[in-house]
Tab-separated table of C-alpha atoms and ligand atoms in Angstrom:
chain	number	residue	atom	x	y	z
J	1	MET	CA	20.051	179.734	-103.655
J	2	THR	CA	17.246	177.654	-102.112
J	3	SER	CA	17.969	174.632	-99.944
J	4	ASP	CA	15.923	171.619	-98.964
J	5	SER	CA	16.497	167.913	-98.461
J	6	ARG	CA	15.443	164.675	-100.140
J	7	ASP	CA	16.218	161.050	-99.333
J	8	VAL	CA	17.324	160.408	-102.902
J	9	VAL	CA	18.265	162.635	-105.862
J	10	VAL	CA	18.257	161.009	-109.302
J	11	ILE	CA	19.992	162.608	-112.280
J	12	GLY	CA	18.400	161.771	-115.633
J	13	GLY	CA	14.817	161.433	-116.798
J	14	GLY	CA	15.259	158.396	-119.041
J	15	ILE	CA	13.593	155.062	-118.307
J	16	HIS	CA	16.134	154.182	-115.595
J	17	GLY	CA	15.804	157.504	-113.757
J	18	VAL	CA	11.994	157.369	-113.746
J	19	GLY	CA	12.087	153.675	-112.775
J	20	VAL	CA	14.233	154.517	-109.753
J	21	ALA	CA	11.968	157.479	-108.906
J	22	GLN	CA	8.922	155.199	-108.944
J	23	ALA	CA	10.642	152.488	-106.850
J	24	VAL	CA	11.911	154.970	-104.233
J	25	ALA	CA	8.587	156.821	-103.964
J	26	ALA	CA	6.710	153.489	-103.722
J	27	ALA	CA	9.024	152.476	-100.879
J	28	GLY	CA	7.897	155.593	-98.997
J	29	TYR	CA	10.924	157.865	-99.452
J	30	ARG	CA	11.261	161.451	-100.743
J	31	ILE	CA	12.894	161.731	-104.122
J	32	LEU	CA	13.822	164.488	-106.575
J	33	LEU	CA	14.538	163.678	-110.240
J	34	ILE	CA	16.534	166.219	-112.258
J	35	GLU	CA	16.255	166.106	-116.083
J	36	GLN	CA	18.047	168.639	-118.260
J	37	THR	CA	15.949	168.556	-121.456
J	38	ALA	CA	12.743	166.495	-121.456
J	39	LEU	CA	11.753	163.038	-120.223
J	40	ALA	CA	12.996	160.344	-122.659
J	41	SER	CA	15.012	162.869	-124.683
J	42	GLY	CA	18.076	160.560	-124.532
J	43	ALA	CA	18.357	156.844	-125.367
J	44	SER	CA	14.937	156.111	-123.891
J	45	GLY	CA	13.155	157.869	-126.758
J	46	ARG	CA	15.410	156.442	-129.478
J	47	SER	CA	15.310	152.706	-128.818
J	48	SER	CA	13.828	149.913	-130.949
J	49	LYS	CA	10.751	150.294	-128.733
J	50	LEU	CA	10.602	146.628	-127.809
J	51	ILE	CA	9.705	145.186	-124.435
J	52	HIS	CA	11.446	142.049	-125.450
J	53	VAL	CA	13.116	138.977	-124.247
J	54	GLY	CA	15.863	139.343	-126.811
J	55	LEU	CA	16.289	136.014	-128.546
J	56	ARG	CA	19.760	137.062	-129.541
J	57	TYR	CA	20.780	137.224	-125.869
J	58	LEU	CA	20.429	133.437	-125.932
J	59	GLU	CA	23.180	133.369	-128.572
J	60	THR	CA	25.464	135.132	-126.088
J	61	ALA	CA	24.208	133.035	-123.139
J	62	GLN	CA	22.816	136.002	-121.165
J	63	LEU	CA	20.314	133.703	-119.468
J	64	ARG	CA	19.725	135.838	-116.371
J	65	LEU	CA	18.791	138.732	-118.643
J	66	VAL	CA	16.407	136.520	-120.643
J	67	ARG	CA	14.670	135.296	-117.471
J	68	GLU	CA	14.347	138.825	-116.060
J	69	SER	CA	12.994	140.095	-119.390
J	70	LEU	CA	10.390	137.321	-119.536
J	71	ARG	CA	9.197	138.241	-116.058
J	72	GLU	CA	9.172	142.004	-116.683
J	73	ARG	CA	7.413	141.642	-120.043
J	74	ALA	CA	4.621	139.634	-118.393
J	75	ILE	CA	4.219	142.297	-115.675
J	76	LEU	CA	4.133	145.179	-118.174
J	77	LEU	CA	1.649	143.447	-120.483
J	78	THR	CA	-0.702	143.324	-117.479
J	79	LEU	CA	0.025	146.755	-115.979
J	80	ALA	CA	0.254	148.793	-119.163
J	81	PRO	CA	-2.023	147.315	-121.841
J	82	ASP	CA	-2.276	150.732	-123.603
J	83	LEU	CA	1.499	151.003	-123.747
J	84	VAL	CA	2.874	147.494	-124.153
J	85	ARG	CA	1.353	145.250	-126.821
J	86	ARG	CA	1.997	141.597	-127.599
J	87	VAL	CA	3.040	141.305	-131.257
J	88	PRO	CA	3.869	138.371	-133.548
J	89	PHE	CA	7.539	138.247	-134.546
J	90	HIS	CA	8.678	136.459	-137.720
J	91	ILE	CA	12.109	135.030	-138.418
J	92	PRO	CA	12.424	134.182	-142.116
J	93	VAL	CA	15.197	131.710	-142.890
J	94	TYR	CA	16.484	131.684	-146.500
J	95	ARG	CA	18.775	129.332	-148.383
J	96	ASP	CA	21.726	131.594	-147.499
J	97	THR	CA	20.741	132.738	-143.962
J	98	VAL	CA	23.548	132.003	-141.483
J	99	ARG	CA	21.199	131.133	-138.589
J	100	ARG	CA	19.804	127.823	-139.930
J	101	PRO	CA	16.166	126.747	-139.283
J	102	TRP	CA	17.192	124.137	-136.699
J	103	LYS	CA	19.309	126.702	-134.821
J	104	VAL	CA	16.423	129.167	-134.644
J	105	GLY	CA	14.172	126.284	-133.525
J	106	VAL	CA	16.611	125.376	-130.727
J	107	GLY	CA	16.759	129.042	-129.645
J	108	LEU	CA	12.960	129.300	-129.564
J	109	SER	CA	12.710	126.031	-127.596
J	110	LEU	CA	15.175	127.335	-125.026
J	111	TYR	CA	13.200	130.585	-124.846
J	112	ALA	CA	10.013	128.594	-124.184
J	113	LEU	CA	11.740	126.475	-121.534
J	114	LEU	CA	13.128	129.532	-119.735
J	115	GLY	CA	9.585	130.913	-119.797
J	116	SER	CA	8.246	127.679	-118.199
J	117	LEU	CA	6.408	126.904	-121.462
J	118	ALA	CA	3.898	129.717	-120.736
J	119	PRO	CA	1.465	130.540	-123.585
J	120	ASP	CA	3.443	133.759	-124.302
J	121	THR	CA	6.502	131.713	-125.267
J	122	ARG	CA	4.760	129.397	-127.784
J	123	PHE	CA	6.139	129.381	-131.300
J	124	SER	CA	5.409	127.732	-134.636
J	125	THR	CA	6.280	127.946	-138.315
J	126	VAL	CA	4.131	129.864	-140.793
J	127	PRO	CA	2.629	127.448	-143.370
J	128	ARG	CA	4.101	127.901	-146.858
J	129	GLY	CA	0.657	128.784	-148.233
J	130	ALA	CA	0.501	131.833	-145.922
J	131	TRP	CA	3.881	133.310	-146.930
J	132	THR	CA	2.360	135.619	-149.560
J	133	GLY	CA	0.364	137.306	-146.779
J	134	LEU	CA	3.524	138.394	-144.952
J	135	ASP	CA	3.642	142.102	-145.904
J	136	GLY	CA	5.477	141.489	-149.196
J	137	LEU	CA	8.341	139.494	-147.642
J	138	ARG	CA	10.590	138.050	-150.391
J	139	THR	CA	9.711	134.365	-150.869
J	140	ASN	CA	12.471	133.569	-153.378
J	141	GLY	CA	14.928	131.235	-151.591
J	142	LEU	CA	12.771	131.191	-148.447
J	143	ARG	CA	12.997	127.907	-146.518
J	144	THR	CA	11.124	128.476	-143.210
J	145	VAL	CA	9.378	131.308	-141.388
J	146	TRP	CA	9.339	130.991	-137.612
J	147	ARG	CA	6.696	132.889	-135.644
J	148	TYR	CA	6.835	133.671	-131.948
J	149	TYR	CA	5.528	136.465	-129.710
J	150	ASP	CA	7.208	139.418	-128.044
J	151	ALA	CA	6.066	142.986	-127.236
J	152	GLN	CA	6.284	146.538	-128.571
J	153	THR	CA	5.884	149.830	-126.742
J	154	ASP	CA	6.144	153.571	-127.247
J	155	ASP	CA	9.368	154.119	-125.281
J	156	ALA	CA	8.906	157.857	-124.662
J	157	ALA	CA	5.253	157.425	-123.642
J	158	LEU	CA	6.227	154.582	-121.292
J	159	THR	CA	8.911	156.771	-119.675
J	160	ARG	CA	6.425	159.597	-119.141
J	161	ALA	CA	3.856	157.141	-117.723
J	162	VAL	CA	6.324	155.775	-115.163
J	163	MET	CA	7.256	159.345	-114.116
J	164	ARG	CA	3.565	160.256	-113.765
J	165	SER	CA	3.169	157.239	-111.506
J	166	ALA	CA	6.217	158.314	-109.456
J	167	VAL	CA	4.835	161.863	-109.099
J	168	HIS	CA	1.501	160.411	-108.032
J	169	LEU	CA	3.406	158.562	-105.274
J	170	GLY	CA	5.060	161.809	-104.156
J	171	ALA	CA	8.205	162.124	-106.326
J	172	GLU	CA	9.311	165.616	-107.375
J	173	LEU	CA	10.411	166.346	-110.960
J	174	ALA	CA	12.705	169.231	-111.914
J	175	CYS	CA	12.564	169.500	-115.719
J	176	PRO	CA	14.120	171.169	-117.523
J	177	ALA	CA	16.838	171.486	-114.892
J	178	GLU	CA	20.561	170.820	-115.187
J	179	PHE	CA	22.540	168.945	-112.553
J	180	LEU	CA	25.651	171.042	-111.857
J	181	SER	CA	27.508	169.365	-108.985
J	182	ALA	CA	27.327	167.099	-105.966
J	183	THR	CA	29.702	167.236	-103.039
J	184	ARG	CA	30.008	164.552	-100.412
J	185	VAL	CA	29.068	165.846	-96.964
J	186	ASN	CA	28.343	164.081	-93.728
J	187	GLY	CA	25.638	161.463	-94.406
J	188	GLY	CA	25.127	162.166	-98.078
J	189	TYR	CA	25.600	164.720	-100.866
J	190	LEU	CA	24.942	168.397	-101.369
J	191	VAL	CA	23.495	168.675	-104.866
J	192	ILE	CA	23.416	171.859	-106.926
J	193	TYR	CA	21.286	172.209	-110.046
J	194	ARG	CA	19.974	175.002	-112.232
J	195	GLU	CA	16.264	175.402	-112.911
J	196	ALA	CA	14.541	178.347	-114.594
J	197	GLY	CA	17.795	180.338	-114.419
J	198	ALA	CA	18.175	179.902	-110.639
J	199	GLU	CA	20.700	177.715	-108.836
J	200	LYS	CA	19.126	175.431	-106.257
J	201	GLU	CA	20.673	173.273	-103.555
J	202	ARG	CA	19.441	170.003	-102.076
J	203	PHE	CA	20.903	167.662	-99.508
J	204	CYS	CA	20.265	163.958	-100.150
J	205	HIS	CA	21.308	160.724	-98.473
J	206	ALA	CA	21.728	158.911	-101.797
J	207	LEU	CA	22.629	160.148	-105.275
J	208	VAL	CA	21.754	158.111	-108.370
J	209	ASN	CA	23.543	158.775	-111.648
J	210	ALA	CA	21.015	157.669	-114.291
J	211	ALA	CA	22.383	159.933	-117.016
J	212	GLY	CA	22.720	157.173	-119.649
J	213	PRO	CA	25.244	158.263	-122.306
J	214	TRP	CA	26.065	161.315	-120.147
J	215	ILE	CA	27.092	159.087	-117.229
J	216	ASP	CA	30.769	160.172	-117.395
J	217	PRO	CA	30.202	163.955	-117.649
J	218	VAL	CA	27.793	163.675	-114.710
J	219	ALA	CA	30.228	161.524	-112.653
J	220	LYS	CA	32.921	164.174	-113.252
J	221	ARG	CA	30.702	166.718	-111.482
J	222	VAL	CA	30.619	164.582	-108.315
J	223	ALA	CA	33.252	165.132	-105.612
J	224	PRO	CA	35.140	163.200	-104.459
J	225	ALA	CA	35.342	161.330	-107.791
J	226	PRO	CA	33.089	158.236	-107.682
J	227	PRO	CA	34.181	154.889	-109.200
J	228	ARG	CA	33.682	154.726	-112.979
J	229	LEU	CA	33.478	151.914	-115.505
J	230	ALA	CA	35.400	152.182	-118.778
J	231	ILE	CA	32.689	152.393	-121.448
J	232	ASP	CA	32.098	152.680	-125.178
J	233	LEU	CA	29.215	154.676	-126.571
J	234	VAL	CA	27.766	152.728	-129.482
J	235	GLN	CA	25.287	154.469	-131.704
J	236	GLY	CA	22.212	152.698	-133.065
J	237	THR	CA	20.218	154.231	-135.905
J	238	HIS	CA	16.636	153.593	-137.006
J	239	ILE	CA	14.890	154.695	-140.180
J	240	VAL	CA	11.181	155.308	-140.653
J	241	LEU	CA	9.573	154.287	-143.950
J	242	PRO	CA	6.104	154.961	-145.350
J	243	GLY	CA	3.484	152.227	-145.178
J	244	ARG	CA	2.097	149.961	-142.505
J	245	LEU	CA	3.088	146.387	-141.683
J	246	THR	CA	-0.005	144.362	-140.851
J	247	GLN	CA	1.415	141.031	-139.685
J	248	GLY	CA	3.848	142.102	-136.980
J	249	VAL	CA	7.603	142.379	-136.667
J	250	TYR	CA	10.225	140.774	-138.959
J	251	TYR	CA	13.615	139.791	-137.615
J	252	VAL	CA	15.898	139.578	-140.652
J	253	GLU	CA	19.619	139.074	-141.170
J	254	ALA	CA	21.405	141.937	-142.979
J	255	PRO	CA	22.926	140.210	-146.039
J	256	TRP	CA	26.008	142.470	-145.823
J	257	ASP	CA	27.304	141.515	-142.364
J	258	ARG	CA	24.707	139.022	-141.015
J	259	ARG	CA	23.615	141.271	-138.147
J	260	ALA	CA	20.003	140.899	-136.986
J	261	ILE	CA	17.741	143.793	-138.051
J	262	PHE	CA	14.154	144.480	-136.957
J	263	VAL	CA	11.531	145.652	-139.468
J	264	MET	CA	8.605	146.755	-137.315
J	265	PRO	CA	5.156	148.324	-137.494
J	266	TRP	CA	5.297	151.790	-135.951
J	267	TYR	CA	1.900	153.519	-135.850
J	268	ASP	CA	1.036	153.970	-139.582
J	269	ARG	CA	4.651	153.586	-140.665
J	270	THR	CA	7.503	151.093	-140.654
J	271	LEU	CA	10.492	151.322	-138.320
J	272	VAL	CA	13.778	149.630	-139.221
J	273	GLY	CA	16.860	149.233	-137.043
J	274	THR	CA	19.437	149.104	-135.876
J	275	THR	CA	23.156	149.675	-136.427
J	276	GLU	CA	26.328	149.663	-134.301
J	277	SER	CA	28.750	152.576	-134.821
J	278	HIS	CA	31.284	153.765	-132.254
J	279	TYR	CA	30.602	157.306	-131.050
J	280	THR	CA	32.954	159.697	-129.321
J	281	GLY	CA	31.251	163.112	-129.472
J	282	ASP	CA	28.812	164.951	-127.238
J	283	PRO	CA	25.800	162.626	-126.713
J	284	ALA	CA	23.462	165.537	-127.411
J	285	PHE	CA	24.539	165.649	-131.059
J	286	VAL	CA	24.256	161.995	-132.119
J	287	GLN	CA	22.752	161.774	-135.621
J	288	PRO	CA	22.144	158.979	-138.144
J	289	LEU	CA	25.187	158.561	-140.423
J	290	PRO	CA	24.733	158.380	-144.219
J	291	ASP	CA	26.261	154.850	-144.283
J	292	GLU	CA	23.828	153.646	-141.642
J	293	LEU	CA	20.841	154.982	-143.587
J	294	THR	CA	22.013	153.214	-146.753
J	295	TYR	CA	22.712	149.956	-144.865
J	296	LEU	CA	19.217	149.850	-143.359
J	297	GLU	CA	17.455	150.942	-146.535
J	298	LYS	CA	19.283	148.311	-148.624
J	299	THR	CA	18.430	145.607	-146.080
J	300	VAL	CA	14.725	146.460	-146.272
J	301	ARG	CA	14.841	146.510	-150.077
J	302	HIS	CA	16.521	143.079	-150.055
J	303	TYR	CA	13.742	141.464	-148.009
J	304	PHE	CA	10.743	143.593	-149.034
J	305	PRO	CA	11.516	144.422	-152.690
J	306	GLU	CA	8.042	145.773	-153.468
J	307	ARG	CA	7.795	148.180	-150.515
J	308	ASP	CA	8.421	151.920	-150.721
J	309	SER	CA	11.847	152.356	-149.066
J	310	ASP	CA	12.102	156.169	-149.316
J	311	ILE	CA	13.212	157.274	-145.856
J	312	VAL	CA	10.780	159.725	-144.229
J	313	ASP	CA	12.552	160.024	-140.890
J	314	GLY	CA	15.484	158.648	-138.904
J	315	PHE	CA	16.978	158.895	-135.447
J	316	ALA	CA	20.011	157.653	-133.553
J	317	GLY	CA	20.479	156.690	-129.903
J	318	LEU	CA	23.507	155.725	-127.835
J	319	ARG	CA	24.085	152.440	-126.006
J	320	VAL	CA	26.400	152.477	-122.984
J	321	LEU	CA	28.479	149.291	-123.190
J	322	PRO	CA	31.474	148.085	-121.163
J	323	GLN	CA	34.649	148.906	-123.092
J	324	GLY	CA	36.054	145.973	-125.043
J	325	ASN	CA	37.528	144.682	-128.272
J	326	THR	CA	34.661	142.322	-129.145
J	327	ARG	CA	31.848	143.388	-131.477
J	328	PRO	CA	29.231	145.423	-129.572
J	329	PHE	CA	26.712	142.645	-130.390
J	330	ARG	CA	28.650	140.215	-128.178
J	331	ARG	CA	28.964	142.524	-125.166
J	332	THR	CA	26.692	142.196	-122.161
J	333	ARG	CA	23.367	144.004	-122.176
J	334	GLU	CA	23.060	143.486	-118.419
J	335	THR	CA	22.532	146.589	-116.325
J	336	ILE	CA	25.669	147.277	-114.272
J	337	LEU	CA	25.243	149.145	-110.978
J	338	LEU	CA	28.402	150.764	-109.675
J	339	THR	CA	28.633	151.974	-106.065
J	340	GLU	CA	31.347	153.093	-103.684
J	341	PRO	CA	33.744	150.152	-103.168
J	342	SER	CA	32.948	149.757	-99.470
J	343	GLY	CA	30.745	151.079	-96.697
J	344	PRO	CA	27.174	152.360	-96.869
J	345	VAL	CA	25.928	153.071	-100.405
J	346	HIS	CA	25.377	156.800	-100.946
J	347	TYR	CA	26.129	156.762	-104.707
J	348	VAL	CA	24.867	154.450	-107.473
J	349	ALA	CA	25.614	154.776	-111.189
J	350	ILE	CA	23.458	152.859	-113.700
J	351	TYR	CA	25.384	151.619	-116.738
J	352	GLY	CA	23.778	150.132	-119.849
J	353	GLY	CA	20.644	148.072	-119.431
J	354	LYS	CA	17.364	147.661	-121.209
J	355	LEU	CA	14.107	149.536	-121.381
J	356	THR	CA	12.473	146.153	-120.670
J	357	GLY	CA	14.102	145.691	-117.257
J	358	TYR	CA	13.643	149.239	-115.916
J	359	ARG	CA	11.325	148.178	-113.062
J	360	ALA	CA	13.686	145.457	-111.851
J	361	THR	CA	16.599	147.928	-112.065
J	362	GLY	CA	14.635	150.497	-110.026
J	363	ALA	CA	14.039	147.853	-107.355
J	364	ARG	CA	17.738	146.878	-107.274
J	365	VAL	CA	18.833	150.505	-106.865
J	366	MET	CA	16.264	151.022	-104.117
J	367	HIS	CA	17.582	147.941	-102.337
J	368	LEU	CA	21.190	149.208	-102.593
J	369	VAL	CA	20.490	152.631	-101.066
J	370	GLN	CA	17.964	151.494	-98.454
J	371	GLY	CA	20.687	151.124	-95.807
J	372	VAL	CA	21.401	154.872	-95.758
J	373	LEU	CA	17.765	155.989	-95.802
J	374	GLY	CA	16.406	154.767	-92.501
J	375	ALA	CA	13.002	153.190	-92.060
J	376	ALA	CA	9.900	154.120	-94.069
J	377	ALA	CA	6.503	152.548	-94.665
J	378	PRO	CA	6.078	151.375	-98.300
J	379	VAL	CA	3.109	153.033	-99.999
J	380	ALA	CA	2.809	150.794	-103.085
J	381	ASP	CA	4.237	147.836	-105.001
J	382	THR	CA	5.520	148.788	-108.471
J	383	ALA	CA	4.547	145.332	-109.792
J	384	ARG	CA	0.908	146.254	-109.180
J	385	ILE	CA	0.649	149.895	-110.238
J	386	PRO	CA	-1.201	150.272	-113.574
J	387	LEU	CA	0.431	152.581	-116.134
J	388	SER	CA	-1.560	154.458	-118.750
J	389	ALA	CA	-0.683	156.356	-121.933
J	390	ASP	CA	-0.594	160.216	-122.048
K	1	FAD	C1	19.546	152.048	-130.624
K	1	FAD	C2	19.033	151.471	-129.343
K	1	FAD	C3	17.995	150.565	-129.369
K	1	FAD	C4	17.536	150.000	-128.176
K	1	FAD	N1	16.449	149.183	-128.218
K	1	FAD	C5	15.952	148.672	-127.074
K	1	FAD	C6	14.752	147.910	-127.090
K	1	FAD	O1	14.123	147.725	-128.125
K	1	FAD	N2	14.328	147.392	-125.924
K	1	FAD	C7	14.980	147.607	-124.751
K	1	FAD	O2	14.530	147.058	-123.744
K	1	FAD	N3	16.089	148.373	-124.689
K	1	FAD	C8	16.572	148.928	-125.819
K	1	FAD	N4	17.681	149.736	-125.780
K	1	FAD	C9	18.296	150.044	-124.482
K	1	FAD	C10	17.542	151.174	-123.768
K	1	FAD	O3	16.966	152.054	-124.691
K	1	FAD	C11	18.497	151.939	-122.864
K	1	FAD	O4	19.209	151.056	-122.038
K	1	FAD	C12	17.743	152.902	-121.949
K	1	FAD	O5	16.863	153.711	-122.691
K	1	FAD	C13	18.742	153.752	-121.194
K	1	FAD	O6	18.010	154.613	-120.381
K	1	FAD	P1	18.729	155.605	-119.374
K	1	FAD	O7	17.653	156.145	-118.510
K	1	FAD	O8	19.874	154.910	-118.725
K	1	FAD	O9	19.395	156.728	-120.298
K	1	FAD	P2	18.732	157.910	-121.136
K	1	FAD	O10	17.394	157.563	-121.653
K	1	FAD	O11	19.729	158.371	-122.134
K	1	FAD	O12	18.497	159.041	-120.057
K	1	FAD	C14	19.530	159.822	-119.519
K	1	FAD	C15	18.970	161.209	-119.252
K	1	FAD	O13	19.895	161.960	-118.461
K	1	FAD	C16	19.733	163.311	-118.795
K	1	FAD	N5	20.920	164.074	-118.360
K	1	FAD	C17	22.188	163.933	-118.791
K	1	FAD	N6	22.992	164.838	-118.188
K	1	FAD	C18	22.224	165.547	-117.326
K	1	FAD	C19	22.462	166.637	-116.417
K	1	FAD	N7	23.685	167.180	-116.256
K	1	FAD	N8	21.413	167.132	-115.713
K	1	FAD	C20	20.172	166.613	-115.855
K	1	FAD	N9	19.875	165.601	-116.708
K	1	FAD	C21	20.891	165.065	-117.434
K	1	FAD	C22	19.588	163.276	-120.306
K	1	FAD	O14	18.970	164.458	-120.809
K	1	FAD	C23	18.740	162.020	-120.521
K	1	FAD	O15	17.347	162.318	-120.643
K	1	FAD	C24	18.143	150.343	-126.948
K	1	FAD	C25	19.180	151.280	-126.921
K	1	FAD	C26	19.604	151.862	-128.101
K	1	FAD	C27	20.663	152.909	-128.055
């Protein structure tokens, strides 16, 4: 067994883990990130791949989240032009769409106001004469098409880029390496993990549980037991279809249950998602369900009747949501940071959250643990570090 010490140990190489690694290294501290499989092998490689403000969060009045997302999107569009692209989004409203044209217009106006009417938040309607140019979108019964702008990314590539930046700032990555246990000792935790068949030991002042859907199994390996939030794992599936979309993203309403579905360009193909199915198994084995595939395929066929809807690929990811009886759609998408109930913060667990807000979350975690780390000279500002693709 080898032993060494770090200021912070982070468990999980998804977007939150790498975001914390970058924030801590930029603040001048020593950090080790432990990832069991590969960077972005969990939820962070199976998202809808949007760096988005989330218009639907306006419906559930998550205004803080909308404001943070607007700010983070603007930063990422500047720092990572190879990885985060501004894309037109279309919301077609039909005779029978539940969200009426005026309601969408009010939502877009609020979005623009929250974004201080910046050019990125401008919106308009697509003239009727241009509807036939919208990638084969069904025009029968169509009343209005709203167009606004949001952003797309490659989630796995973004995660790897943030980790590369963290390593450049001095972070250490153990991958593949499995976190085995952490025991509270004077001033921090003694962490044990397995890498290349060998057990290794590290002391750290602060331990960050960024294990996404594995947050509970990881918390159970920490002694004494840290506080935990009651959660539901909610699976979201995407399908990949042949053929390119040329005009951007479409935000349609599934005719079967009125949920919002994205139909998006994805390299030379089309990505469609997502679903909400409760999941209780091992997060490693989440798979698209036959019903989910049919639901998404039928939705695409409804709105794009001429397109080839033979599924060429599909994947499922798990959201971590606070437990509740309401539909997953209505539950908060805010990142929840759980720490010890009192005293200096040696343990932080990251629940839920968005790809979009990873940098802000990294900064919040850094701020929480700073008190137990002592003084250090910051070496960089994460809002100014460019990120580039692989
Ligand atoms: C279907 C879906 C669509 C989404 N779409 C969007 C979107 O378009 N835009 C957006 O902003 N957000 C989106 N989100 C939210 C976003 O993807 C997640 O909040 C985010 O990816 C969670 O990242 P994470 O780092 O917390 O978890 P994860 O990415 O799951 O990372 C956790 C990591 O911990 C590792 N791990 C677990 N146990 C151990 C162990 N014992 N030892 C070592 N490592 C371990 C795992 O291997 C994994 O890599 C979506 C989420 C889902 C599920």
